Amino acid sequence: MTSRVKRIAFLMVLVFCLLGFSPLFSLGVSAATSYPLNENDTDSQGIIYALDFESKTALVYSTTETINGSLTIPDNVTKGGVTYTVTEIGEYAFYACQNVTGVTIPQSVSKIQEGAFLLCYDLTSVTIPKSVSFIGDGAFIGCESLTSITVESGNADYSSDISGVLFNKNKTVLLQYPIGNIRKLYSVPSGVTEIGEGAFYLSKILTKVILPTGVTDINSYAFYFCTELISAAIPSSVTSIGSGAFFGCVSLTSVTIPANVKTIGDEAFAGCNALTHITVNSANADYSSDSSGVLYNKSKTVLLQYPTGNTRTHFEIPNGVVTIGLSSFFACEFLTSVTIPGSVTRINEAAYAFCEALSVINIPDSVAVIEMYAFFQTAWYNNRPNGVVYAGKVAYTYKGNMPYNTSITLLDGTKGIAEGAFQLCDRLKSITLPDGIKSIGDGAFYECTGLTSVIIPKSVTDIGELSFYGCTNVVLKVYKGSFAHIFAVNKAINFEIIEVVWSISLGEGSATGIPSDKTLSDIRKKLDNTVTIKDSKGVTVSGDALIGTGCVISYNGNDYTVVIKGDINGDGLVNAKDYLIVKRAYLGSFELSDIQLKSACFENTPAPTTKDYLKIKRHFLGTYNIYE
């Protein structure tokens, strides 16, 4: 399951728990049955099927809204005189079926797909037929009344134990713990090497889980929102802790990361509001901690998790940290101020979200990238005035009600636009980005349907995939060959090329000021139609041939040799060939002619420098314009 689906599941769990539904739902194994289907491929119980005429098989697809009572999935269904064998329960087929009191699974079913019984709160027990060979992730997530899972003897792929826990056949992978069981302590059996994805997801009763030595993998969301879990010591054999593995374990007070752990997924310990300290074994080669109990990567360039149960009110992030990780301070209720050092360049998604008391955040100018919801529901954000909210040099979001036909000019020096900064601002008509801005975050202008024009400077080198998604009326104004130009072409977004303003300077036998990629007609527009041009070999230029360094312009009885900055080989373009020529000249392995020296030396030095060939490289890569 994706993290988005799991979070939705959690919210749904909370809502329905408050409604107090009673445990009436059980799953059994049926004898052979057959039901007819109506014109909507639905049986008399309200189960909807997807039929495959070629294979004569049926998949349990969904249910009607009015479905209720005890259900039996038949071995076969019939429609139009054709019999279909029911072989599969599809993804989310019984999602949040609150009025169903029981479901019986036939021996014909071989697959139970992802989330098949998600949020079926009244499910008390499950029997897996011996015919089932596949059970998808999260098939029984959120079944808070589930007390046992039983696998029929003879099943070749799955097994269960006397505690009603679901395993793979040889009991090396714990797949699903029945979270409705009233026990508070559970010892995972010896021999288990892997705790499956979402295995204990949303357990509200367990206070302690004992993991045996030999467990190597704690997969994503394994203990997600196990709200009463106080202790789950991680054995020394563990090498991997998945994303969100202990997310929302609000009773967990401390964590020790063993030496062998090589990977820790995003948000593994986020939302653990009682967590006061994270300790990493000093022999660990990939992770580290400090005296404040904060989790980092080994080199301490990425702050992965702050222990949000610590009662300190101020925290100063150590100098050297470059990235503040995803949800790293999520829902910390004690912090009121944070100091971020000048080494930090990136603040990831939801880093300080729901830190409601956090009113002072010192954000340095070094921060260039801020992901979505980084400061959501913080006092710092709530205290900002309406309008464009800046976090350091990044345009973070727009606060308040935007007037119709709004035009925004971002401040000079703005380095980037945060993810989702102006999403759904359908009243935004235009925005002006300053020179020097580097990045436009993913979804920055998502569904800004009123946006008609954006001028994107050549300095922009990063644009998120969905930055202009749904901007049906926008025209991007871009420089030819720039990152934004390539982006617009690849994403099929309407664009216009910005013409570089230029003029020809004639004097001392040279014609300068001409940019690359210009033709005879371009020169005549700047001078007049009497102009003739010959290339470096004396051949008269005509048509759409490009004018390059070494060409000679004849005008008003005088001849002028063309010098185009960066066009060393005279083909009228600035590309990798020119870069290599100038670099070789700098290294002493190539001798430039006098006219080539004028083209190559941007600061009129007697010989090329590193700055010269690097400017050429940046120009053809679209990160710099040598003519501006």
Short mmCIF file of C-alpha atoms in Angstrom, two decimals, residues 32-206:
data_model
loop_
_atom_site.label_atom_id
_atom_site.label_comp_id
_atom_site.label_asym_id
_atom_site.label_seq_id
_atom_site.Cartn_x
_atom_site.Cartn_y
_atom_site.Cartn_z
CA ALA A 32 -19.89 -24.91 -3.35
CA THR A 33 -22.47 -22.28 -4.36
CA SER A 34 -23.58 -20.43 -7.51
CA TYR A 35 -25.41 -17.09 -7.81
CA PRO A 36 -26.96 -15.38 -10.86
CA LEU A 37 -25.95 -11.79 -11.70
CA ASN A 38 -28.10 -8.90 -12.89
CA GLU A 39 -27.34 -6.48 -15.73
CA ASN A 40 -24.89 -4.60 -13.47
CA ASP A 41 -22.88 -7.76 -12.71
CA THR A 42 -24.22 -7.71 -9.14
CA ASP A 43 -25.61 -10.65 -7.18
CA SER A 44 -28.65 -10.55 -4.90
CA GLN A 45 -26.48 -9.79 -1.85
CA GLY A 46 -25.00 -6.63 -3.38
CA ILE A 47 -21.58 -8.02 -4.33
CA ILE A 48 -20.31 -6.62 -7.65
CA TYR A 49 -18.10 -8.75 -9.92
CA ALA A 50 -15.72 -8.13 -12.81
CA LEU A 51 -16.16 -10.87 -15.42
CA ASP A 52 -13.55 -12.26 -17.80
CA PHE A 53 -15.43 -13.88 -20.67
CA GLU A 54 -12.30 -15.43 -22.20
CA SER A 55 -11.15 -17.26 -19.07
CA LYS A 56 -14.68 -17.64 -17.62
CA THR A 57 -13.47 -16.28 -14.27
CA ALA A 58 -14.88 -13.62 -11.97
CA LEU A 59 -13.26 -11.19 -9.54
CA VAL A 60 -15.07 -9.72 -6.53
CA TYR A 61 -14.79 -6.07 -7.52
CA SER A 62 -16.85 -4.01 -5.08
CA THR A 63 -20.19 -3.81 -3.30
CA THR A 64 -23.34 -1.72 -3.47
CA GLU A 65 -23.81 1.03 -0.88
CA THR A 66 -26.75 -0.78 0.72
CA ILE A 67 -25.00 -4.10 1.25
CA ASN A 68 -25.59 -5.62 4.70
CA GLY A 69 -25.91 -8.83 6.66
CA SER A 70 -23.97 -12.06 6.33
CA LEU A 71 -22.50 -12.64 2.87
CA THR A 72 -21.38 -15.72 1.00
CA ILE A 73 -18.96 -15.36 -1.90
CA PRO A 74 -20.05 -18.14 -4.28
CA ASP A 75 -17.78 -20.55 -6.13
CA ASN A 76 -19.52 -19.56 -9.36
CA VAL A 77 -21.69 -16.80 -10.77
CA THR A 78 -23.83 -16.96 -13.90
CA LYS A 79 -24.86 -14.39 -16.46
CA GLY A 80 -26.43 -14.87 -19.90
CA GLY A 81 -26.18 -18.61 -19.60
CA VAL A 82 -22.41 -18.48 -18.94
CA THR A 83 -20.87 -19.73 -15.70
CA TYR A 84 -17.85 -17.91 -14.24
CA THR A 85 -15.62 -19.28 -11.48
CA VAL A 86 -14.90 -16.78 -8.68
CA THR A 87 -11.11 -16.87 -8.27
CA GLU A 88 -10.17 -13.56 -6.69
CA ILE A 89 -11.21 -10.90 -4.17
CA GLY A 90 -10.05 -7.62 -5.72
CA GLU A 91 -8.28 -4.60 -4.29
CA TYR A 92 -10.42 -2.78 -1.69
CA ALA A 93 -13.42 -4.92 -2.65
CA PHE A 94 -15.06 -4.67 0.81
CA TYR A 95 -13.53 -1.33 1.76
CA ALA A 96 -15.29 0.13 4.86
CA CYS A 97 -18.33 -2.19 4.61
CA GLN A 98 -19.84 -1.25 7.98
CA ASN A 99 -23.17 -3.12 7.82
CA VAL A 100 -21.85 -6.51 6.76
CA THR A 101 -21.94 -9.10 9.55
CA GLY A 102 -20.02 -11.92 7.87
CA VAL A 103 -18.29 -13.07 4.69
CA THR A 104 -17.70 -16.69 3.66
CA ILE A 105 -14.82 -17.36 1.22
CA PRO A 106 -15.11 -20.30 -1.21
CA GLN A 107 -12.40 -22.83 -2.09
CA SER A 108 -12.36 -21.45 -5.64
CA VAL A 109 -10.64 -18.22 -4.49
CA SER A 110 -6.86 -18.19 -4.97
CA LYS A 111 -6.09 -14.49 -4.45
CA ILE A 112 -7.08 -11.91 -1.83
CA GLN A 113 -5.75 -8.60 -3.12
CA GLU A 114 -4.37 -5.50 -1.42
CA GLY A 115 -6.74 -3.83 1.04
CA ALA A 116 -9.54 -6.30 0.26
CA PHE A 117 -11.12 -5.91 3.75
CA LEU A 118 -9.60 -2.54 4.67
CA LEU A 119 -11.49 -0.80 7.52
CA CYS A 120 -13.94 -3.65 8.08
CA TYR A 121 -14.13 -2.85 11.78
CA ASP A 122 -16.63 -5.55 12.72
CA LEU A 123 -14.59 -8.43 11.37
CA THR A 124 -13.85 -10.78 14.31
CA SER A 125 -12.20 -13.79 12.68
CA VAL A 126 -10.88 -14.93 9.31
CA THR A 127 -10.45 -18.37 7.80
CA ILE A 128 -8.14 -18.52 4.78
CA PRO A 129 -9.04 -21.47 2.47
CA LYS A 130 -6.31 -23.84 1.43
CA SER A 131 -6.85 -22.66 -2.16
CA VAL A 132 -5.50 -19.14 -1.44
CA SER A 133 -1.98 -18.67 -2.82
CA PHE A 134 -1.70 -14.88 -2.59
CA ILE A 135 -2.69 -12.28 0.03
CA GLY A 136 -1.92 -8.65 -0.84
CA ASP A 137 -0.47 -5.99 1.45
CA GLY A 138 -2.92 -4.59 3.97
CA ALA A 139 -5.70 -7.02 3.13
CA PHE A 140 -6.97 -6.83 6.74
CA ILE A 141 -5.65 -3.43 7.85
CA GLY A 142 -7.92 -1.51 10.23
CA CYS A 143 -9.94 -4.60 11.23
CA GLU A 144 -9.92 -3.54 14.87
CA SER A 145 -12.21 -6.33 16.10
CA LEU A 146 -10.17 -9.07 14.45
CA THR A 147 -9.07 -11.54 17.16
CA SER A 148 -7.78 -14.45 15.09
CA ILE A 149 -6.77 -15.53 11.59
CA THR A 150 -6.94 -19.22 10.77
CA VAL A 151 -5.33 -20.81 7.72
CA GLU A 152 -6.80 -24.14 6.60
CA SER A 153 -4.43 -27.07 6.82
CA GLY A 154 -3.12 -28.01 3.41
CA ASN A 155 -2.53 -24.40 2.30
CA ALA A 156 0.82 -24.42 0.47
CA ASP A 157 1.65 -20.72 0.97
CA TYR A 158 0.33 -19.53 4.32
CA SER A 159 0.04 -20.67 7.93
CA SER A 160 -1.24 -19.47 11.29
CA ASP A 161 -0.47 -20.25 14.93
CA ILE A 162 -2.48 -20.75 18.11
CA SER A 163 -2.36 -16.98 18.71
CA GLY A 164 -4.30 -16.40 15.48
CA VAL A 165 -1.39 -14.68 13.72
CA LEU A 166 -0.93 -14.99 9.94
CA PHE A 167 2.49 -16.06 8.57
CA ASN A 168 3.96 -17.30 5.33
CA LYS A 169 4.11 -21.09 5.10
CA ASN A 170 7.44 -21.64 6.87
CA LYS A 171 6.74 -18.94 9.49
CA THR A 172 9.72 -16.74 8.58
CA VAL A 173 7.50 -13.74 7.75
CA LEU A 174 4.87 -12.42 10.17
CA LEU A 175 2.22 -11.02 7.83
CA GLN A 176 -0.71 -9.95 10.01
CA TYR A 177 -1.31 -9.71 13.73
CA PRO A 178 -5.04 -9.71 14.71
CA ILE A 179 -5.22 -6.27 16.32
CA GLY A 180 -8.52 -6.94 18.10
CA ASN A 181 -6.89 -9.55 20.37
CA ILE A 182 -6.90 -8.31 23.98
CA ARG A 183 -3.39 -9.49 24.90
CA LYS A 184 -0.99 -6.69 25.85
CA LEU A 185 2.24 -8.63 25.37
CA TYR A 186 3.19 -10.58 22.27
CA SER A 187 6.43 -12.49 21.67
CA VAL A 188 7.19 -12.98 18.02
CA PRO A 189 8.13 -16.67 17.54
CA SER A 190 11.74 -17.67 17.08
CA GLY A 191 12.53 -18.27 13.42
CA VAL A 192 10.73 -15.17 12.15
CA THR A 193 13.15 -13.04 10.11
CA GLU A 194 10.77 -10.41 8.76
CA ILE A 195 7.92 -8.33 10.18
CA GLY A 196 5.63 -7.72 7.21
CA GLU A 197 4.32 -4.43 5.90
CA GLY A 198 1.58 -3.15 8.23
CA ALA A 199 1.71 -6.33 10.32
CA PHE A 200 0.66 -4.62 13.60
CA TYR A 201 -0.89 -1.56 11.92
CA LEU A 202 -3.26 0.33 14.28
CA SER A 203 -3.00 -2.03 17.24
CA LYS A 204 -4.48 -0.12 20.19
CA ILE A 205 -4.03 -2.83 22.82
CA LEU A 206 -0.45 -4.13 22.64
#
